[in-house]
Coordinates of C-alpha atoms in Angstrom, one line a residue:
Chain P
X1 CA 12.7 18.0 -23.7
X2 CA 11.7 16.4 -20.5
X3 CA 13.9 15.4 -17.7
X4 CA 11.6 12.6 -16.8
X5 CA 11.5 9.8 -19.4
X6 CA 11.3 6.1 -20.1
X7 CA 14.5 4.4 -21.4
X8 CA 15.4 1.0 -22.7
X9 CA 18.5 -1.0 -21.9
X10 CA 20.7 -1.4 -25.0
X11 CA 23.7 -2.9 -23.3
X12 CA 24.4 -4.2 -19.8
X13 CA 27.4 -6.2 -18.8
X14 CA 29.8 -7.0 -15.9
X15 CA 33.0 -4.9 -15.7
X16 CA 34.7 -6.6 -12.7
X17 CA 33.2 -8.7 -10.0
X18 CA 30.4 -6.6 -8.4
X19 CA 30.5 -3.8 -11.0
X20 CA 28.4 -3.4 -14.1
X21 CA 28.1 -1.0 -17.0
X22 CA 24.6 -0.1 -18.1
X23 CA 23.8 1.7 -21.3
X24 CA 20.4 3.2 -21.8
X25 CA 18.6 4.7 -24.8
X26 CA 15.9 7.2 -23.9
X27 CA 12.6 6.4 -25.6
X28 CA 12.0 10.1 -26.3
X29 CA 14.7 12.8 -27.0
X30 CA 16.5 13.7 -23.8
X31 CA 18.7 16.6 -22.6
X32 CA 22.4 16.1 -22.9
X33 CA 24.2 15.9 -19.5
X34 CA 27.1 18.0 -18.4
X35 CA 30.2 16.3 -16.7
X36 CA 29.3 15.6 -13.1
X37 CA 25.6 15.5 -13.4
X38 CA 23.5 12.5 -12.3
X39 CA 20.3 10.6 -13.0
X40 CA 17.7 9.0 -10.8
X41 CA 17.1 5.4 -12.0
X42 CA 14.5 2.8 -11.2
X43 CA 14.4 -0.7 -12.5
X44 CA 11.3 -2.1 -10.8
X45 CA 7.7 -1.1 -11.0
X46 CA 6.8 -2.7 -7.7
X47 CA 6.9 -0.7 -4.4
X48 CA 10.0 -2.4 -3.0
X49 CA 12.5 -0.8 -3.5
X50 CA 10.3 2.2 -3.5
X51 CA 12.6 5.1 -4.4
X52 CA 14.7 5.8 -7.4
X53 CA 18.5 5.7 -6.9
X54 CA 21.0 8.5 -7.9
X55 CA 23.8 7.6 -10.3
X56 CA 26.4 9.9 -11.9
X57 CA 26.5 9.2 -15.6
X58 CA 29.6 7.6 -16.9
X59 CA 29.4 8.6 -20.5
X60 CA 26.8 10.0 -23.0
X61 CA 26.6 9.7 -26.7
X62 CA 24.0 10.9 -29.3
X63 CA 21.2 8.7 -28.0
X64 CA 22.6 6.7 -25.2
X65 CA 23.6 7.3 -21.6
X66 CA 25.9 4.9 -19.7
X67 CA 26.3 4.2 -16.0
X68 CA 29.1 2.4 -14.3
X69 CA 27.9 1.2 -10.9
X70 CA 28.7 -1.0 -8.0
X71 CA 26.1 -3.6 -6.8
X72 CA 25.5 -2.5 -3.3
X73 CA 22.0 -2.9 -2.0
X74 CA 18.4 -3.5 -3.0
X75 CA 18.2 -0.8 -5.7
X76 CA 21.4 -1.8 -7.5
X77 CA 20.6 -5.5 -7.2
X78 CA 17.3 -4.8 -9.0
X79 CA 19.1 -2.7 -11.6
X80 CA 21.8 -5.4 -12.1
X81 CA 19.1 -7.9 -13.1
X82 CA 17.9 -5.9 -16.1
X83 CA 18.3 -7.5 -19.5
X84 CA 18.7 -5.8 -22.9
X85 CA 15.4 -4.4 -23.9
X86 CA 14.2 -3.8 -20.4
X87 CA 12.5 -0.5 -19.5
X88 CA 13.5 1.9 -16.9
X89 CA 12.0 5.1 -15.4
X90 CA 14.6 7.9 -15.4
X91 CA 14.8 11.5 -14.1
X92 CA 17.7 13.6 -15.3
X93 CA 20.1 15.1 -16.0
X94 CA 20.1 16.6 -12.4
X95 CA 22.3 18.7 -10.3
X96 CA 25.2 21.0 -11.1
X97 CA 28.4 20.1 -13.1
X98 CA 32.1 20.2 -12.6
X99 CA 33.4 23.7 -13.4
X100 CA 35.6 22.8 -16.4
X101 CA 39.4 23.4 -15.8
X102 CA 41.2 25.8 -18.1
X103 CA 44.4 23.7 -18.4
X104 CA 46.0 20.9 -16.5
X105 CA 44.1 19.6 -13.4
X106 CA 44.3 16.9 -10.8
X107 CA 41.6 14.3 -10.7
X108 CA 41.3 12.1 -7.6
X109 CA 39.1 9.0 -7.9
X110 CA 38.3 6.6 -5.1
X111 CA 36.8 3.3 -6.2
X112 CA 33.5 3.7 -8.0
X113 CA 34.1 7.5 -7.9
X114 CA 35.8 7.1 -11.3
X115 CA 32.3 6.8 -12.7
X116 CA 31.6 10.4 -12.1
X117 CA 35.1 11.7 -12.9
X118 CA 35.1 9.8 -16.3
X119 CA 32.8 12.4 -17.8
X120 CA 35.2 15.2 -16.8
X121 CA 38.2 13.3 -18.1
X122 CA 36.3 12.9 -21.4
X123 CA 35.3 16.6 -21.5
X124 CA 38.9 17.9 -20.9
X125 CA 41.0 15.1 -22.3
X126 CA 44.8 14.8 -22.0
X127 CA 45.0 17.4 -19.2
X128 CA 44.3 15.3 -16.1
X129 CA 46.9 14.1 -13.7
X130 CA 44.9 11.2 -12.3
X131 CA 45.3 9.8 -8.8
X132 CA 43.3 6.7 -8.7
X133 CA 42.8 4.8 -5.4
X134 CA 40.8 1.6 -4.8
X135 CA 40.6 -1.2 -2.3
X136 CA 42.3 -3.7 -4.7
X137 CA 42.9 -4.5 -8.4
X138 CA 39.3 -5.6 -8.9
X139 CA 38.0 -2.1 -8.1
X140 CA 40.2 -0.2 -10.5
X141 CA 37.6 -0.2 -13.2
X142 CA 38.1 0.0 -17.0
X143 CA 41.7 1.2 -17.1
X144 CA 41.7 0.7 -20.9
X145 CA 39.0 3.4 -21.2
X146 CA 40.5 5.8 -18.5
X147 CA 44.2 5.8 -19.4
X148 CA 43.9 7.2 -23.0
X149 CA 42.1 10.3 -21.5
X150 CA 44.7 11.3 -19.0
X151 CA 48.2 12.8 -19.0
X152 CA 49.5 10.7 -16.2
X153 CA 48.1 8.3 -13.7
X154 CA 49.2 7.2 -10.2
X155 CA 47.4 4.2 -8.8
X156 CA 47.1 3.3 -5.1
X157 CA 45.4 0.3 -3.5
X158 CA 44.6 -0.7 0.1
X159 CA 46.1 -4.1 -0.5
X160 CA 49.1 -3.2 -2.7
X161 CA 47.8 -5.3 -5.6
X162 CA 48.4 -2.4 -8.0
X163 CA 50.6 0.6 -7.4
X164 CA 51.5 2.0 -4.1
X165 CA 49.9 0.5 -1.0
X166 CA 48.6 3.7 0.4
X167 CA 45.5 5.9 0.7
X168 CA 45.1 8.0 -2.5
X169 CA 45.1 11.2 -0.4
X170 CA 48.7 10.4 0.7
X171 CA 49.9 10.3 -2.9
X172 CA 47.9 13.5 -3.7
X173 CA 49.5 15.2 -0.7
X174 CA 53.0 14.4 -1.9
X175 CA 52.2 15.7 -5.4
X176 CA 50.7 18.9 -4.1
X177 CA 54.0 20.0 -2.6
X178 CA 55.0 21.2 -6.1
X179 CA 51.6 21.4 -7.8
X180 CA 49.2 23.3 -5.5
X181 CA 48.4 25.8 -8.3
X182 CA 46.4 23.1 -10.1
X183 CA 42.7 22.6 -9.4
X184 CA 41.7 19.3 -7.8
X185 CA 38.5 17.4 -8.6
X186 CA 37.7 14.5 -6.3
X187 CA 35.0 11.8 -6.2
X188 CA 35.0 8.8 -4.0
X189 CA 33.8 7.8 -0.5
X190 CA 33.1 10.5 2.0
X191 CA 36.2 9.8 4.2
X192 CA 38.4 9.7 1.0
X193 CA 37.0 13.1 -0.2
X194 CA 37.4 14.6 3.3
X195 CA 41.1 13.4 3.3
X196 CA 41.7 15.0 -0.1
X197 CA 39.9 18.2 0.9
X198 CA 42.2 18.3 4.0
X199 CA 45.4 17.9 2.0
X200 CA 44.2 20.5 -0.5
X201 CA 43.4 23.0 2.2
X202 CA 46.8 22.4 3.8
X203 CA 48.6 23.0 0.4
X204 CA 46.3 25.9 -0.6
X205 CA 45.0 24.1 -3.7
X206 CA 41.4 24.7 -5.0
X207 CA 39.4 21.5 -4.6
X208 CA 36.0 20.4 -5.9
X209 CA 34.3 17.4 -4.5
X210 CA 31.3 15.5 -5.9
X211 CA 29.3 14.3 -2.9
X212 CA 27.2 11.2 -2.4
X213 CA 24.2 10.9 -0.1
X214 CA 20.9 9.1 0.2
X215 CA 18.3 10.8 -1.9
X216 CA 14.5 10.5 -2.3
X217 CA 13.5 13.0 -5.0
X218 CA 16.6 14.3 -6.7
X219 CA 15.1 17.7 -7.4
X220 CA 15.4 19.6 -4.2
X221 CA 12.0 19.0 -2.8
X222 CA 12.4 16.4 0.0
X223 CA 15.4 18.0 1.7
X224 CA 16.6 14.5 2.6
X225 CA 20.0 14.7 1.0
X226 CA 21.3 17.9 2.6
X227 CA 24.9 18.6 3.7
X228 CA 26.2 21.6 5.7
X229 CA 27.9 24.2 3.5
X230 CA 29.6 27.4 4.7
X231 CA 28.3 30.5 2.8
X232 CA 29.0 34.2 3.2
X233 CA 25.7 34.6 4.9
X234 CA 26.2 31.5 7.1
X235 CA 29.9 31.1 8.0
X236 CA 28.9 28.4 10.5
X237 CA 27.3 26.4 7.7
X238 CA 23.7 26.0 6.4
X239 CA 22.0 23.0 4.8
X240 CA 22.2 22.7 1.1
X241 CA 20.7 20.0 -1.1
X242 CA 23.3 17.7 -2.6
X243 CA 20.8 16.9 -5.5
X244 CA 20.1 20.5 -6.5
X245 CA 22.9 22.8 -5.1
X246 CA 25.4 20.0 -5.7
X247 CA 26.5 17.3 -6.1
X248 CA 29.7 19.3 -6.9
X249 CA 30.8 21.7 -4.1
X250 CA 33.9 23.7 -3.4
X251 CA 35.6 21.4 -0.8
X252 CA 36.6 24.4 1.4
X253 CA 32.9 25.1 2.0
X254 CA 31.9 21.6 3.0
X255 CA 31.4 20.8 6.7
X256 CA 32.3 17.2 6.8
X257 CA 31.0 16.3 10.2
X258 CA 27.9 14.2 9.5
X259 CA 28.3 14.6 5.7
X260 CA 27.5 11.8 3.2
X261 CA 26.9 8.2 4.1
Chain M
X1 CA -12.4 14.0 -22.9
X2 CA -16.1 13.9 -22.2
X3 CA -17.9 16.6 -20.3
X4 CA -17.9 15.1 -16.8
X5 CA -16.8 17.3 -13.9
X6 CA -14.0 16.8 -11.5
X7 CA -14.7 20.0 -9.6
X8 CA -15.0 19.8 -5.9
X9 CA -15.7 22.3 -3.2
X10 CA -13.7 22.3 0.0
X11 CA -14.8 24.7 2.7
X12 CA -16.1 27.2 0.1
X13 CA -13.1 26.9 -2.1
X14 CA -13.7 25.5 -5.6
X15 CA -10.9 23.2 -6.9
X16 CA -10.8 22.2 -10.6
X17 CA -10.2 18.6 -9.4
X18 CA -9.6 16.9 -6.0
X19 CA -5.9 16.3 -6.6
X20 CA -3.4 18.3 -4.6
X21 CA 0.2 17.8 -3.5
X22 CA 1.1 16.8 0.1
X23 CA 3.0 19.3 2.1
X24 CA 6.8 18.6 2.3
X25 CA 6.8 16.5 -0.9
X26 CA 6.5 19.2 -3.5
X27 CA 8.8 22.0 -2.2
X28 CA 7.3 25.4 -3.0
X29 CA 6.0 24.2 -6.3
X30 CA 8.8 25.5 -8.5
X31 CA 10.8 22.3 -7.9
X32 CA 8.3 20.4 -10.0
X33 CA 7.3 23.0 -12.6
X34 CA 9.7 21.4 -15.1
X35 CA 7.9 18.1 -14.7
X36 CA 4.2 18.9 -15.0
X37 CA 1.9 21.8 -15.7
X38 CA 1.0 23.2 -12.3
X39 CA -2.2 24.6 -13.8
X40 CA -3.6 21.1 -14.0
X41 CA -3.5 20.6 -10.2
X42 CA -6.5 21.1 -7.9
X43 CA -4.2 22.7 -5.4
X44 CA -0.5 23.1 -4.6
X45 CA 0.2 22.6 -0.9
X46 CA 3.6 24.0 -0.1
X47 CA 6.3 22.9 2.4
X48 CA 5.5 23.8 6.0
X49 CA 6.3 27.4 7.0
X50 CA 7.3 28.9 10.3
X51 CA 7.8 32.4 11.6
X52 CA 11.6 32.1 11.3
X53 CA 13.6 30.1 8.8
X54 CA 14.3 26.6 10.2
X55 CA 17.5 24.5 9.6
X56 CA 15.8 21.2 10.3
X57 CA 17.3 18.0 11.8
X58 CA 20.8 16.8 11.4
X59 CA 21.6 14.2 8.7
X60 CA 20.9 11.2 8.2
X61 CA 17.3 12.3 7.4
X62 CA 15.7 9.7 5.2
X63 CA 15.7 5.9 4.9
X64 CA 13.7 3.6 2.6
X65 CA 11.6 0.9 4.2
X66 CA 9.5 -1.8 2.5
X67 CA 7.0 0.1 0.3
X68 CA 7.7 3.2 2.2
X69 CA 10.2 5.7 3.6
X70 CA 10.9 7.2 7.0
X71 CA 11.8 10.9 7.1
X72 CA 13.0 13.2 9.8
X73 CA 13.6 16.4 7.9
X74 CA 12.7 18.5 10.9
X75 CA 10.5 21.0 9.0
X76 CA 13.5 22.8 7.3
X77 CA 12.0 25.8 5.6
X78 CA 12.9 29.3 4.4
X79 CA 10.5 31.1 6.8
X80 CA 7.2 32.8 6.1
X81 CA 8.7 36.2 5.1
X82 CA 11.0 34.8 2.5
X83 CA 8.2 32.6 1.2
X84 CA 5.9 35.5 0.7
X85 CA 8.6 37.6 -0.9
X86 CA 10.3 35.0 -3.1
X87 CA 8.0 32.1 -3.8
X88 CA 4.5 33.6 -3.9
X89 CA 5.1 35.7 -7.0
X90 CA 5.8 32.5 -8.9
X91 CA 2.9 30.6 -7.5
X92 CA 0.5 33.5 -8.3
X93 CA 1.3 32.9 -11.9
X94 CA -0.7 29.6 -12.0
X95 CA -4.4 28.9 -12.3
X96 CA -4.5 26.6 -9.3
X97 CA -5.2 26.9 -5.6
X98 CA -2.3 27.7 -3.3
X99 CA -2.6 26.1 0.2
X100 CA 0.1 27.1 2.7
X101 CA 1.0 24.6 5.3
X102 CA 2.4 26.2 8.5
X103 CA 3.4 25.4 12.0
X104 CA 4.8 27.0 15.2
X105 CA 6.3 26.0 18.4
X106 CA 3.8 28.0 20.5
X107 CA 0.2 29.2 20.0
X108 CA 1.5 32.7 19.5
X109 CA 3.7 31.6 16.6
X110 CA 0.9 29.8 14.9
X111 CA -1.3 32.9 15.2
X112 CA 1.4 35.2 13.9
X113 CA 2.2 33.0 10.8
X114 CA -1.5 32.3 10.1
X115 CA -2.2 36.0 10.1
X116 CA 0.7 36.8 7.7
X117 CA -0.2 34.0 5.3
X118 CA -3.9 34.6 5.2
X119 CA -3.3 38.3 4.4
X120 CA -1.2 37.4 1.4
X121 CA -2.6 37.8 -2.0
X122 CA -2.9 34.5 -3.8
X123 CA -3.0 32.3 -0.7
X124 CA -6.3 30.5 -1.0
X125 CA -6.3 28.3 2.2
X126 CA -4.1 27.4 5.1
X127 CA -3.2 23.9 6.4
X128 CA -2.1 23.7 10.0
X129 CA 0.6 21.1 10.8
X130 CA -0.2 20.1 14.4
X131 CA 2.3 17.2 14.5
X132 CA 5.1 19.3 15.9
X133 CA 6.2 19.8 19.5
X134 CA 4.8 22.5 21.7
X135 CA 7.7 24.2 23.4
X136 CA 5.5 25.8 26.0
X137 CA 3.9 22.5 27.1
X138 CA 7.0 20.5 27.6
X139 CA 7.4 19.6 23.9
X140 CA 4.3 17.4 23.7
X141 CA 2.9 17.4 20.2
X142 CA 0.0 19.9 19.6
X143 CA -2.0 17.3 17.7
X144 CA -2.0 14.5 20.2
X145 CA -3.6 16.4 23.2
X146 CA -7.2 17.3 22.6
X147 CA -7.1 20.3 24.9
X148 CA -4.0 21.8 23.3
X149 CA -5.3 21.1 19.8
X150 CA -8.6 22.9 20.6
X151 CA -6.7 25.9 21.9
X152 CA -4.3 26.3 19.0
X153 CA -7.0 25.7 16.4
X154 CA -9.5 28.2 17.9
X155 CA -6.7 30.8 18.3
X156 CA -5.7 30.5 14.7
X157 CA -9.3 30.5 13.5
X158 CA -9.7 34.0 15.0
X159 CA -7.0 35.5 12.7
X160 CA -7.3 33.3 9.6
X161 CA -9.3 34.9 6.9
X162 CA -9.2 32.0 4.4
X163 CA -10.4 28.4 4.8
X164 CA -8.5 26.7 7.6
X165 CA -7.5 23.0 7.2
X166 CA -6.2 21.1 10.2
X167 CA -3.8 18.3 9.3
X168 CA -4.3 15.5 11.8
X169 CA -1.7 13.2 13.2
X170 CA -2.4 9.4 13.1
X171 CA -0.2 8.9 16.2
X172 CA -3.2 9.1 18.5
X173 CA -5.7 6.7 20.1
X174 CA -8.7 8.2 18.4
X175 CA -8.3 10.3 15.3
X176 CA -12.1 10.8 15.2
X177 CA -11.9 12.5 18.6
X178 CA -9.1 14.8 17.3
X179 CA -11.2 15.6 14.2
X180 CA -14.2 16.5 16.3
X181 CA -12.0 18.8 18.5
X182 CA -10.7 20.5 15.4
X183 CA -14.2 20.9 14.0
X184 CA -15.5 22.3 17.3
X185 CA -12.6 24.7 17.4
X186 CA -13.5 26.1 14.0
X187 CA -11.6 24.1 11.4
X188 CA -13.2 24.3 8.0
X189 CA -11.7 21.0 6.9
X190 CA -9.4 18.3 8.1
X191 CA -6.6 16.6 6.2
X192 CA -5.3 13.2 7.2
X193 CA -3.1 11.4 7.7
X194 CA 0.3 13.0 8.5
X195 CA 3.1 10.4 8.7
X196 CA 3.1 7.5 11.2
X197 CA 6.0 7.5 13.7
X198 CA 8.5 4.8 13.0
X199 CA 12.1 3.7 13.4
X200 CA 14.7 1.8 11.5
X201 CA 17.8 0.2 13.1
X202 CA 21.3 -0.1 11.6
X203 CA 22.3 -3.6 12.6
X204 CA 26.0 -2.9 12.1
X205 CA 26.2 0.2 14.3
X206 CA 23.3 -0.9 16.6
X207 CA 22.0 2.6 16.3
X208 CA 18.8 4.1 14.7
X209 CA 19.5 4.9 11.0
X210 CA 18.0 8.4 11.4
X211 CA 20.0 11.0 13.3
X212 CA 16.7 12.0 14.9
X213 CA 16.2 8.3 15.9
X214 CA 12.5 8.3 14.8
X215 CA 10.9 9.5 11.7
X216 CA 7.6 9.7 9.9
X217 CA 6.6 6.7 7.7
X218 CA 5.0 7.5 4.3
X219 CA 4.3 5.7 1.1
X220 CA 2.2 2.8 0.0
X221 CA 2.8 0.9 3.3
X222 CA 0.6 3.3 5.1
X223 CA -2.3 3.5 2.6
X224 CA -4.7 1.0 4.3
X225 CA -4.2 2.8 7.7
X226 CA -4.9 6.2 6.1
X227 CA -8.0 4.7 4.3
X228 CA -9.4 3.3 7.6
X229 CA -8.8 6.6 9.4
X230 CA -10.5 8.6 6.6
X231 CA -13.6 6.4 6.7
X232 CA -13.7 6.8 10.5
X233 CA -13.4 10.6 10.5
X234 CA -16.0 10.8 7.7
X235 CA -18.5 9.4 10.2
X236 CA -17.3 11.7 13.0
X237 CA -17.4 15.2 11.5
X238 CA -19.5 17.3 9.1
X239 CA -16.5 19.3 7.6
X240 CA -14.8 18.1 4.5
X241 CA -11.9 15.6 4.6
X242 CA -8.7 15.7 2.5
X243 CA -7.3 12.2 2.3
X244 CA -3.7 11.2 2.0
X245 CA -1.3 8.5 2.8
X246 CA 0.5 6.3 0.1
X247 CA -1.6 7.6 -2.9
X248 CA 0.4 6.6 -6.0
X249 CA -2.2 5.9 -8.6
X250 CA -5.7 7.1 -9.6
X251 CA -7.1 3.8 -8.2
X252 CA -5.5 4.8 -4.8
X253 CA -7.1 8.2 -5.0
X254 CA -10.5 6.7 -5.9
X255 CA -10.4 4.5 -2.8
X256 CA -10.0 7.7 -0.6
X257 CA -12.7 9.6 -2.5
X258 CA -15.2 6.7 -2.2
X259 CA -14.4 6.5 1.5
X260 CA -15.4 10.1 1.8
X261 CA -12.5 12.3 1.1
X262 CA -13.4 15.5 -0.8
X263 CA -9.8 16.0 -1.9
X264 CA -6.7 13.8 -2.1
X265 CA -3.1 14.7 -1.6
X266 CA -0.2 13.0 -3.3
X267 CA 3.0 12.9 -1.3
X268 CA 5.8 10.3 -1.5
X269 CA 4.7 9.4 -5.1
X270 CA 6.1 12.7 -6.3
X271 CA 9.6 11.6 -5.4
X272 CA 9.3 8.4 -7.4
X273 CA 7.3 9.9 -10.3
X274 CA 7.5 13.7 -10.6
X275 CA 4.4 13.7 -12.7
X276 CA 2.4 11.4 -10.4
X277 CA -0.4 14.1 -9.8
X278 CA -0.8 14.6 -13.5
X279 CA -1.1 10.9 -14.1
X280 CA -3.6 10.6 -11.3
X281 CA -5.8 13.4 -12.8
X282 CA -5.8 11.6 -16.2
X283 CA -6.7 8.4 -14.4
X284 CA -9.7 10.0 -12.7
X285 CA -11.0 11.3 -16.0
X286 CA -10.6 7.8 -17.5
X287 CA -12.4 6.2 -14.6
X288 CA -15.4 8.6 -14.7
X289 CA -15.7 7.9 -18.5
X290 CA -15.5 4.2 -18.0
X291 CA -18.1 4.2 -15.2
X292 CA -20.4 6.8 -16.8
X293 CA -20.2 9.1 -13.9
X294 CA -20.9 12.8 -14.7
X295 CA -19.9 14.4 -11.5
X296 CA -17.1 13.2 -9.2
X297 CA -19.2 14.3 -6.3
X298 CA -21.5 11.4 -7.0
X299 CA -18.6 9.1 -6.1
X300 CA -17.4 10.9 -3.0
X301 CA -18.5 9.2 0.1
X302 CA -20.4 6.5 -1.8
X303 CA -18.9 3.9 0.6
X304 CA -21.2 5.2 3.3
X305 CA -24.4 5.2 1.2
X306 CA -26.4 2.0 0.9

């Protein structure tokens, strides 16, 4: 089974304004992904955009892989234009996976970060206490698919259009007062994950973050996507590839200065 | 496939085909072993090695540009000792040529690393990266000053027991002059081009996108520049040329071979298509079949023959 394959678009539709759900079918048998892994996708065969783009997978079935994504730049605009039947070049699954929790756990999603965490919610259903933050109602994506998989959900928005008008890390901090024994899994923007990592460190909770950076190769060759990680050998931090050593890291090891985009 | 030959000889070293990987785009080989059979490659050229492990530049390190990308990785690598101990046993398991790219920040470091690598079993050739700053000479780049280039190449030549390839920087007034300097100093081959210095600006922050401010441009955008320089250097030196710069397809590789390159290196294309080198080798076979050419050497340099 190759991790480099051609795939066809079997379904592709808008979720909310600026967000789409893409479902691919690999043309040849592909490896099943583990929760938290990602794929490099490329819609075009011209040289602009040149590079593939990394996307966490949203869900996977027997012969399909789905991606929930935000239209953000050149690469995602090219992707968004694909019709059913269109071909893509795909590399994946890549990177490490979320270490699966044994029992209840806290999931913290920021905006499109739900795309990565959805695979974890599906793998360990009914045990997640989900804290879900977004800029506004439009960016709380697919609640009808998310809510059946979780035990409880607390929503926050920047504009107060849904739930509490607060940063999601504020809601998490409050909850950790009594629940710091639960593991925390966070995916969202870099400032959001840093804030969650900080409140977890303060409360003494174990926290895993799934980082996002610009990537060229996705396989640990180009060293373009690195982030500083503290290790036993390098207590001051050493560069690790988000694509190969991550994207999931123990938050307490991440040096956030300069991390991510 | 028919019985035509893709074998080329570069500085006494036979390669089963002219296709190799460009340093810095293929890790230490193992990163791509899942995606293609490394035995098919003419040579694997590994990520640049230094005496001590190197952390490289701060992030942000890469940015896409039209038909290309800028990188400022800063030569992050595990160091020559760990490479020999941890990566060479894997590479020795393949029937391909292993070419070790290396660099230093002083002539002494170049000499030391070259000595260690060329004494290592399974290392078939060395490629010198001279596009890095010279600490002793006020950080000017080795490969842009003819006198400094001549010194470092001749010093390395004395300790290097395998073919020595000098990788030339395009960021000079005359790359032919630099190629001649390398040849006179004892280089067995030259490879060109390294990346072209460039910059991208973030219009929101009014700052360079890359933390290092400037980076090296690679990808299809630089192919015509690399092709022009390859043709020029062909006329300037007698030693073999390894051509590179934006090679994505067999047709791209053929352009370089026709312009005089004895070997071709595939770089940025590996990121986009991890089996790019494999596809290019297939394409070379198809072209020779279609054109009824028995030996790829009949094609090499044909641009310069009337």
